[in-house]
CSV table of C-alpha atoms in Angstrom, one decimal:
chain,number,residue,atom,x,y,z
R,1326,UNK,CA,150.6,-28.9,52.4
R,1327,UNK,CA,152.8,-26.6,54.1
R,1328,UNK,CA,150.8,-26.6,57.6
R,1329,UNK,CA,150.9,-30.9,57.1
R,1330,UNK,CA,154.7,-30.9,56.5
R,1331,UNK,CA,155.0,-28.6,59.6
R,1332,UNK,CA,152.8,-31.1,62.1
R,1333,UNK,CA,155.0,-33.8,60.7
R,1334,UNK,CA,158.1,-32.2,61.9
R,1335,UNK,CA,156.5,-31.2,65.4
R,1336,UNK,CA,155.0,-35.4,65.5
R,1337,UNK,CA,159.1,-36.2,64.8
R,1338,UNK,CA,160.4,-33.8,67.4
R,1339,UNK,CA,157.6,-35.4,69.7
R,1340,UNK,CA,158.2,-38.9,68.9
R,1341,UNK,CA,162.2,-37.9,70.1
R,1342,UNK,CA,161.2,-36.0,72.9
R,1343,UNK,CA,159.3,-39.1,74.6
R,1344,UNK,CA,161.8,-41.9,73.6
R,1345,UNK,CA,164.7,-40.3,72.9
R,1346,UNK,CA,164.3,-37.8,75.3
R,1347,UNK,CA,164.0,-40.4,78.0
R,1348,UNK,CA,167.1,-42.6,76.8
R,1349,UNK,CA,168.8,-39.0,77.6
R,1350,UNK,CA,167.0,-38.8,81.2
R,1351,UNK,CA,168.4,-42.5,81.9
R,1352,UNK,CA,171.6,-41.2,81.1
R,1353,UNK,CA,171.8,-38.6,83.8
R,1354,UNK,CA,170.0,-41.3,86.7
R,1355,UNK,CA,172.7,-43.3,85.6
R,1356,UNK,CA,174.9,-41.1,87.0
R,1357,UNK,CA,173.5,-41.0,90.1
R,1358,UNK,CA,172.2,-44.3,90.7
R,1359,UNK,CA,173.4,-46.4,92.9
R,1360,UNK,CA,174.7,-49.9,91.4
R,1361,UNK,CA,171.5,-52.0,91.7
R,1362,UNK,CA,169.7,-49.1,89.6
R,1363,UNK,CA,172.4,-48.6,87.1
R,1364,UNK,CA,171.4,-52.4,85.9
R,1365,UNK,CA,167.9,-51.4,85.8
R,1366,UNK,CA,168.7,-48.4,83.4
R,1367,UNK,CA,170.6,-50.7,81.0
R,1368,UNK,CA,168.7,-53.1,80.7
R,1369,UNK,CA,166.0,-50.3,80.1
R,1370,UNK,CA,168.4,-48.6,77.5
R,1371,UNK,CA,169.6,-51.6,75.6
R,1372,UNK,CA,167.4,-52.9,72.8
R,1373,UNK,CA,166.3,-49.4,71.9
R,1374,UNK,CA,168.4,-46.7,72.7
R,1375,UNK,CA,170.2,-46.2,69.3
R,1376,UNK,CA,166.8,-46.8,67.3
R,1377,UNK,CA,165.1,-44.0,68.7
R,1378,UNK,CA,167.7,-41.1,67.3
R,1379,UNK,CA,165.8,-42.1,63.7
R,1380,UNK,CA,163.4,-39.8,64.6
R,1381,UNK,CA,165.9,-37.2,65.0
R,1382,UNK,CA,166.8,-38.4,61.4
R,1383,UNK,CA,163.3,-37.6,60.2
R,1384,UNK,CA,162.9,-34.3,61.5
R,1385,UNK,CA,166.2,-33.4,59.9
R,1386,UNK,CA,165.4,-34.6,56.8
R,1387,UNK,CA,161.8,-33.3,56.6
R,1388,UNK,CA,162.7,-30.2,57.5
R,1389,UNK,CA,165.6,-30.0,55.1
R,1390,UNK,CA,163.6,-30.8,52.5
R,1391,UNK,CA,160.1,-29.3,53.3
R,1392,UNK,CA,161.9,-25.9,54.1
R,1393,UNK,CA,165.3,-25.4,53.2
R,1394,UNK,CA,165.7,-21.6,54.5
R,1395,UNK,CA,164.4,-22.4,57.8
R,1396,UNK,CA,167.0,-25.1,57.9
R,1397,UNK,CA,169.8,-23.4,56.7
R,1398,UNK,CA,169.4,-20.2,58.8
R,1399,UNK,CA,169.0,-22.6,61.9
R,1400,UNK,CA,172.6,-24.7,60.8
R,1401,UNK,CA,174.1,-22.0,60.2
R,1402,UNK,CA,173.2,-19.6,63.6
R,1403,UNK,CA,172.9,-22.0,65.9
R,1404,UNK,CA,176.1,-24.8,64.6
R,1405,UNK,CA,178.0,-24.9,67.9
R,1406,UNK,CA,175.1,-26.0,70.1
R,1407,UNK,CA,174.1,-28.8,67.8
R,1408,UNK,CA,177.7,-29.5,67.0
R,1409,UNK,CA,177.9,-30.3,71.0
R,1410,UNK,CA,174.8,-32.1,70.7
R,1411,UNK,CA,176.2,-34.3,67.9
R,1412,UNK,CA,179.6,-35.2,69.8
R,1413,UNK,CA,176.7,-35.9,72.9
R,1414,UNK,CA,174.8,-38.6,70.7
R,1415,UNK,CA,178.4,-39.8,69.4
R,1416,UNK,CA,179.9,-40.0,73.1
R,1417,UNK,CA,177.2,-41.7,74.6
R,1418,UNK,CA,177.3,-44.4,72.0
R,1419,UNK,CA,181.2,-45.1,72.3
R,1420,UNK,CA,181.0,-44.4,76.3
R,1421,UNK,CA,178.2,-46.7,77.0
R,1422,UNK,CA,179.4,-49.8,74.4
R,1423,UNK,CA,182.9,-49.8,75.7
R,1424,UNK,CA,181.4,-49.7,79.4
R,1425,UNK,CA,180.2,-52.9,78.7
R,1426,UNK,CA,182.6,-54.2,76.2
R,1427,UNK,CA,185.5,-53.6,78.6
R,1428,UNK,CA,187.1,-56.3,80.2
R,1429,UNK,CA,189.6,-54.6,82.3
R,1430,UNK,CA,189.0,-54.7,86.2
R,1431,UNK,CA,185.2,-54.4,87.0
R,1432,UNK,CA,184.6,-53.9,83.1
R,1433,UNK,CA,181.0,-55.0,82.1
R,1434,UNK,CA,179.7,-55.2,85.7
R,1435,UNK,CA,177.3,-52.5,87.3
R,1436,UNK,CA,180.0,-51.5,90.1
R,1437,UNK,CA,183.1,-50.9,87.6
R,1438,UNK,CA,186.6,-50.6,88.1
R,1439,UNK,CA,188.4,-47.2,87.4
R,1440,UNK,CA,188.0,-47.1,83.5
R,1441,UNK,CA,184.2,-47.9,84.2
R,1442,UNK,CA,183.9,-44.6,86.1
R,1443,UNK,CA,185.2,-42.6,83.9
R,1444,UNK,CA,182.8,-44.0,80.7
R,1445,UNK,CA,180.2,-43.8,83.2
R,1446,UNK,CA,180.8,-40.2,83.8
R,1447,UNK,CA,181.3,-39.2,80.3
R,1448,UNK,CA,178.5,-41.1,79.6
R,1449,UNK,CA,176.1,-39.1,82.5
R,1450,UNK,CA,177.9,-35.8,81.6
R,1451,UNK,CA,176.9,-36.2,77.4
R,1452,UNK,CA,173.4,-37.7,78.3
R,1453,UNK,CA,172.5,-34.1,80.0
R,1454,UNK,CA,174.7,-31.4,77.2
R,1455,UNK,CA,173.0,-33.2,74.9
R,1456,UNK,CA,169.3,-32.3,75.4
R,1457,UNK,CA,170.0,-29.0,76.8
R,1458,UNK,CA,172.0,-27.9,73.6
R,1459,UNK,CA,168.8,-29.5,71.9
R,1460,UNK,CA,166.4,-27.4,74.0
R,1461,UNK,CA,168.2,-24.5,74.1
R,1462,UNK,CA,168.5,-24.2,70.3
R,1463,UNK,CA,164.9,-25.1,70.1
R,1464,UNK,CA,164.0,-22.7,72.5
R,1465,UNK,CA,166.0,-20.0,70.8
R,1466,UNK,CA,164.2,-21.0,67.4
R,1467,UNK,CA,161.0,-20.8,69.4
R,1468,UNK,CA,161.3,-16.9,70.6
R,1469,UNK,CA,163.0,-15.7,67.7
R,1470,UNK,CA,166.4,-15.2,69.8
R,1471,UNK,CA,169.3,-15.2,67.8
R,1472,UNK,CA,171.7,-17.2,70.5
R,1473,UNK,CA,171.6,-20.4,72.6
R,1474,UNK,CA,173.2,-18.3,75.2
R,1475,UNK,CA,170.4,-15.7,76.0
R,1476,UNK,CA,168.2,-16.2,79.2
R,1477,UNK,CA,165.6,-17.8,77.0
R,1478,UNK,CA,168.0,-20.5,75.8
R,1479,UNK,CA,169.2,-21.4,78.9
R,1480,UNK,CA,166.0,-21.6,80.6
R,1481,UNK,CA,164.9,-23.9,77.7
R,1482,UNK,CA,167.9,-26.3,77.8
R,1483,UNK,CA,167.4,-26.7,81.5
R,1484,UNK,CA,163.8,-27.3,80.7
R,1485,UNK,CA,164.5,-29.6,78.0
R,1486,UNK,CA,167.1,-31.6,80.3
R,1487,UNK,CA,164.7,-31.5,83.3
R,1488,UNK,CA,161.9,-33.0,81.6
R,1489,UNK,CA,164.3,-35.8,80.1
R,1490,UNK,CA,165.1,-36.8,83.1
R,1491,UNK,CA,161.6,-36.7,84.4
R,1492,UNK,CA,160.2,-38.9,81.6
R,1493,UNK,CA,162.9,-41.8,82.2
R,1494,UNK,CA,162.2,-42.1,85.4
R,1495,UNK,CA,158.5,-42.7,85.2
R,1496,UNK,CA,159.5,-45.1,82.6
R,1497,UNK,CA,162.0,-46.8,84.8
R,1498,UNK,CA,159.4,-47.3,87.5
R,1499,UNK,CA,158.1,-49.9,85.0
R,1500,UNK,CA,161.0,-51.5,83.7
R,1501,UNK,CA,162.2,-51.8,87.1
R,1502,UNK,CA,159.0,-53.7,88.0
R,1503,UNK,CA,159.3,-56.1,85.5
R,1504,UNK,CA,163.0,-57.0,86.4
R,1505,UNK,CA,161.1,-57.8,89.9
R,1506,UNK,CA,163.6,-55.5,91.3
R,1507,UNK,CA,160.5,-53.6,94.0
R,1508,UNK,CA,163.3,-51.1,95.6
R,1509,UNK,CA,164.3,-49.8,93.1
R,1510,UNK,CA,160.8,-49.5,91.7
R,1511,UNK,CA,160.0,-47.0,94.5
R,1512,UNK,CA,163.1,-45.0,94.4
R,1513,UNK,CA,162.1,-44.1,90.2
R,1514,UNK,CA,159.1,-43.4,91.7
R,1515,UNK,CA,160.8,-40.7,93.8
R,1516,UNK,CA,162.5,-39.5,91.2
R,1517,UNK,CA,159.7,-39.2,89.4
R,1518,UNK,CA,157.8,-37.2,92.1
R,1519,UNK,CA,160.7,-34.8,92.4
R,1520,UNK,CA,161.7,-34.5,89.0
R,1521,UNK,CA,157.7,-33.7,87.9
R,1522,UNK,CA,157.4,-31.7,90.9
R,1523,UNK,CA,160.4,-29.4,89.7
R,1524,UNK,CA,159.2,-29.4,85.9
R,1525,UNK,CA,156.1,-27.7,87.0
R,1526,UNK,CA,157.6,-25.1,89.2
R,1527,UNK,CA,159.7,-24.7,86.4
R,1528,UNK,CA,157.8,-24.8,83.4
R,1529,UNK,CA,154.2,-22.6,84.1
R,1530,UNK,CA,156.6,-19.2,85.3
R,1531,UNK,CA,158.7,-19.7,82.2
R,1532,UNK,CA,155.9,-20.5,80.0
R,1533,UNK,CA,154.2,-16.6,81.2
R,1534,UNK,CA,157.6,-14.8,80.9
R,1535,UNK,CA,158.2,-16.1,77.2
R,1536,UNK,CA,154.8,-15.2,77.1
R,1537,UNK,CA,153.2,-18.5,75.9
R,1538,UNK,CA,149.2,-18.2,75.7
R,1539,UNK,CA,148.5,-21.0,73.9
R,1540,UNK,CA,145.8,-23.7,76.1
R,1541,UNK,CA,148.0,-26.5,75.4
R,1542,UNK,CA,150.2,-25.0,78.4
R,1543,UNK,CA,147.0,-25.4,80.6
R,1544,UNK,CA,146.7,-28.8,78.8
R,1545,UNK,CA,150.3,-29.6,79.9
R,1546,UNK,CA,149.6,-28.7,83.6
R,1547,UNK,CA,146.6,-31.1,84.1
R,1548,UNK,CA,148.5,-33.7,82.5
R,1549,UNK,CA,151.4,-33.1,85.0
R,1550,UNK,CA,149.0,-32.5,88.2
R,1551,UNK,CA,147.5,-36.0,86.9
R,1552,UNK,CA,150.4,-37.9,86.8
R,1553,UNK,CA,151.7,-36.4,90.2
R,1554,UNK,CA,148.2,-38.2,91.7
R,1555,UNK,CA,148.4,-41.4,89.6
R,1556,UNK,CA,152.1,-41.9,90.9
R,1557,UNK,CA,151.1,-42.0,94.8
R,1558,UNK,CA,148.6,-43.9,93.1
R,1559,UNK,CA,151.1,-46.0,91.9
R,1560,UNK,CA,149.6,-46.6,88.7
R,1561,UNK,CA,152.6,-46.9,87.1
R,1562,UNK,CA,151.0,-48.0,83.6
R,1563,UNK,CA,148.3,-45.2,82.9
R,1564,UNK,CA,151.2,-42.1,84.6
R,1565,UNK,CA,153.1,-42.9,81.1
R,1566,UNK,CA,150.3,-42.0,79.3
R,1567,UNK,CA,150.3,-38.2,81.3
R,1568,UNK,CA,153.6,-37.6,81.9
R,1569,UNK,CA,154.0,-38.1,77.9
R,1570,UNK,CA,150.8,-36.0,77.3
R,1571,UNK,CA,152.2,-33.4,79.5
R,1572,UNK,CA,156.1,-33.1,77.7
R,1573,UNK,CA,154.5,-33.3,74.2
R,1574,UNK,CA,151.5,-30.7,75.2
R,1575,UNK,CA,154.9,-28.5,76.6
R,1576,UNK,CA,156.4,-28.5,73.1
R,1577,UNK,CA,153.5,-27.9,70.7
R,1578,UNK,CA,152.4,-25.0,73.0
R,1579,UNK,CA,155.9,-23.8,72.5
R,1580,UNK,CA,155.6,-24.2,68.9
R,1581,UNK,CA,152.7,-21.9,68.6
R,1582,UNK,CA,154.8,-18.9,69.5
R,1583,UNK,CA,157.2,-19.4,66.8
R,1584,UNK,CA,157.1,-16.6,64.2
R,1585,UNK,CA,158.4,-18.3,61.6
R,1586,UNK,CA,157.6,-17.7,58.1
R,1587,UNK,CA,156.7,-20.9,57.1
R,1588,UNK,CA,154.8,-20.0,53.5
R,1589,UNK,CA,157.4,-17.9,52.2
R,1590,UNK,CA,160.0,-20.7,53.4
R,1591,UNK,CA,158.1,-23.9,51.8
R,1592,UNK,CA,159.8,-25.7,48.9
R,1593,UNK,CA,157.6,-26.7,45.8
R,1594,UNK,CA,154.4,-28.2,46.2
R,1595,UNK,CA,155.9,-30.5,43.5
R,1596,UNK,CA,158.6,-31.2,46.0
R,1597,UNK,CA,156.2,-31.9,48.8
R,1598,UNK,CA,154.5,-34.4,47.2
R,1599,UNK,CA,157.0,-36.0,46.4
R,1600,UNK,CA,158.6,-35.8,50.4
R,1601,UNK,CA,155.0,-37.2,51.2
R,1602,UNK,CA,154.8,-39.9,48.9
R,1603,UNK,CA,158.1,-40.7,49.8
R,1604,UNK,CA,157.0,-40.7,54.0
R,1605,UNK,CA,154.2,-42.7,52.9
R,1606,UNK,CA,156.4,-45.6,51.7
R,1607,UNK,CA,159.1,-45.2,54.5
R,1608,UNK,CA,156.3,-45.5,57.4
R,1609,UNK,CA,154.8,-48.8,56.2
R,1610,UNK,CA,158.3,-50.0,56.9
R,1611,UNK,CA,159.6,-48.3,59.7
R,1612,UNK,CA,156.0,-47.7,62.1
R,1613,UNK,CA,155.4,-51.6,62.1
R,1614,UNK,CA,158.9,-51.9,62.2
R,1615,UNK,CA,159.5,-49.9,65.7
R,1616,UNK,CA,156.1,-50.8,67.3
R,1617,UNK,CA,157.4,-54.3,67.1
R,1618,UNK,CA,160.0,-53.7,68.9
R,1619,UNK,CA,158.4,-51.4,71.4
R,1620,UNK,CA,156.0,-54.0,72.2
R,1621,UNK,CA,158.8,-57.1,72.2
R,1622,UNK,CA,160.8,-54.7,74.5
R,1623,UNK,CA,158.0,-54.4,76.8
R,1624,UNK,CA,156.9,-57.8,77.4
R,1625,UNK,CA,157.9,-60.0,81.2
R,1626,UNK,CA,161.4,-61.4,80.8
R,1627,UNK,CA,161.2,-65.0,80.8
């Protein structure tokens, strides 16, 4: 039950890391997009954005209950990074509703007037401190470093931020397509050829210095060399399918390294039966639940 409890944490962090993490990529495009792409990115972010941090929820509470040392120890070292992660998630919210909510001069409009700059940068500047606190805690977690400032926590929080920002935009290229907006199509498509291109240079060096041997790493890189080919390919449908293959692949391979002491560490197998049980019940509510509204999200405005 232990190792079970684990996966589900690592299929929560993953289930974050593709839509959460890309809400967070958007974020940071938004800041330097041009206009026409800005509207893109919010109609992108709008229906879902706030429903994907429930799977931030989960791992929290899974992990909470399923193993309350690891949980405490991780609180307790590592509570200014994910106190600055927390005021991210909040800022982004409150930045990105009054953007639109505002009805001062150039309120509610993709250009903006001066108020709308500033949300719009606060709103950039949150979407990147948040995922790099996030990945450089997790990263920190990972190695068995003992600070979010060391050189492995800042190489994982760039990480983590680069490959948010790589995810939304082969996303985008999609969502842009079905707003018929072609242009800005292809410049996602850029971003998404630069922003993989730099995960890889990135991510295969750090991956040997931290000393990472597990095959999902090798798993990782074909999925990223694939969806480098299918995006002058321009299939734009099947490159989600690698590029998410290739993040997720990053993070379990990651995962592998961490020397955590998860038997000593497990509650009661009384209590994780009843955490199970209780999962059981939640996810014939809440998987039906968000895969409706992934697909009604996904279908050709009208």
């Amino acid at each position: 039950m232990t190792q079970t409890a684990m996966a589900l944490i690592l299929a929560g962090l993953s289930a974050y890391l593709l839509f959460g993490g890309a809400d967070f990529g958007a974020g940071l495009w938004h800041l330097v997009s041009r206009p026409s792409d800005r509207t893109v990115i919010e109609h992108a972010m709008g229906p879902l954005w706030e429903a994907n941090h429930v799977w931030l929820i989960f791992v929290m509470v899974m992990t909470w209950t399923a193993f309350p040392p690891i949980f405490a120890d991780v609180m307790s070292v590592h509570w200014i990074p994910l106190s600055l992660a927390a005021l991210g998630i909040v800022a982004r919210g409150s930045t990105f509703v009054f953007g639109k909510a505002d009805s001062g001069p150039g309120g509610g409009t993709p250009h903006g007037g001066p108020d709308q700059r500033w949300y719009r940068r606060v709103f950039g500047a949150s979407s990147m401190i948040t995922p790099y606190c996030l990945g450089a805690v997790a990263t920190a977690v990972a190695t068995g470093g003992s600070s979010w400032l060391s050189l492995a926590g800042v190489y994982g929080g760039i990480l983590t931020t680069a490959l948010c920002a790589y995810l939304a935009a082969v996303y985008l290229i999609w969502d842009a397509r079905r707003l018929a907006d072609d242009d800005a199509s292809l410049r996602f498509r850029g971003y998404a050829f630069l922003s993989g291109t730099a995960v890889g240079l990135l991510a295969l060096p750090g991956a040997a210095a931290l000393g990472v041997r597990s095959p999902l790493i090798l798993l990782s890189a074909a999925a990223g060399a694939a969806s480098l080919v299918l995006l002058l390919r321009r299939a734009y449908l099947s490159v989600r399918v690698t590029a998410g293959l290739a993040v997720v692949a990053v993070l379990w391979g990651a995962a592998e390294m961490s020397g955590l002491d998860l038997a000593g560490a497990a509650a009661e197998d009384a209590v994780l039966k009843a955490v199970f049980v209780a999962l059981g019940a939640g996810a014939l509510i809440l998987v039906p639940s968000m895969t409706w509204l992934y697909v009604l999200f996904q279908r050709q405005p009208r």
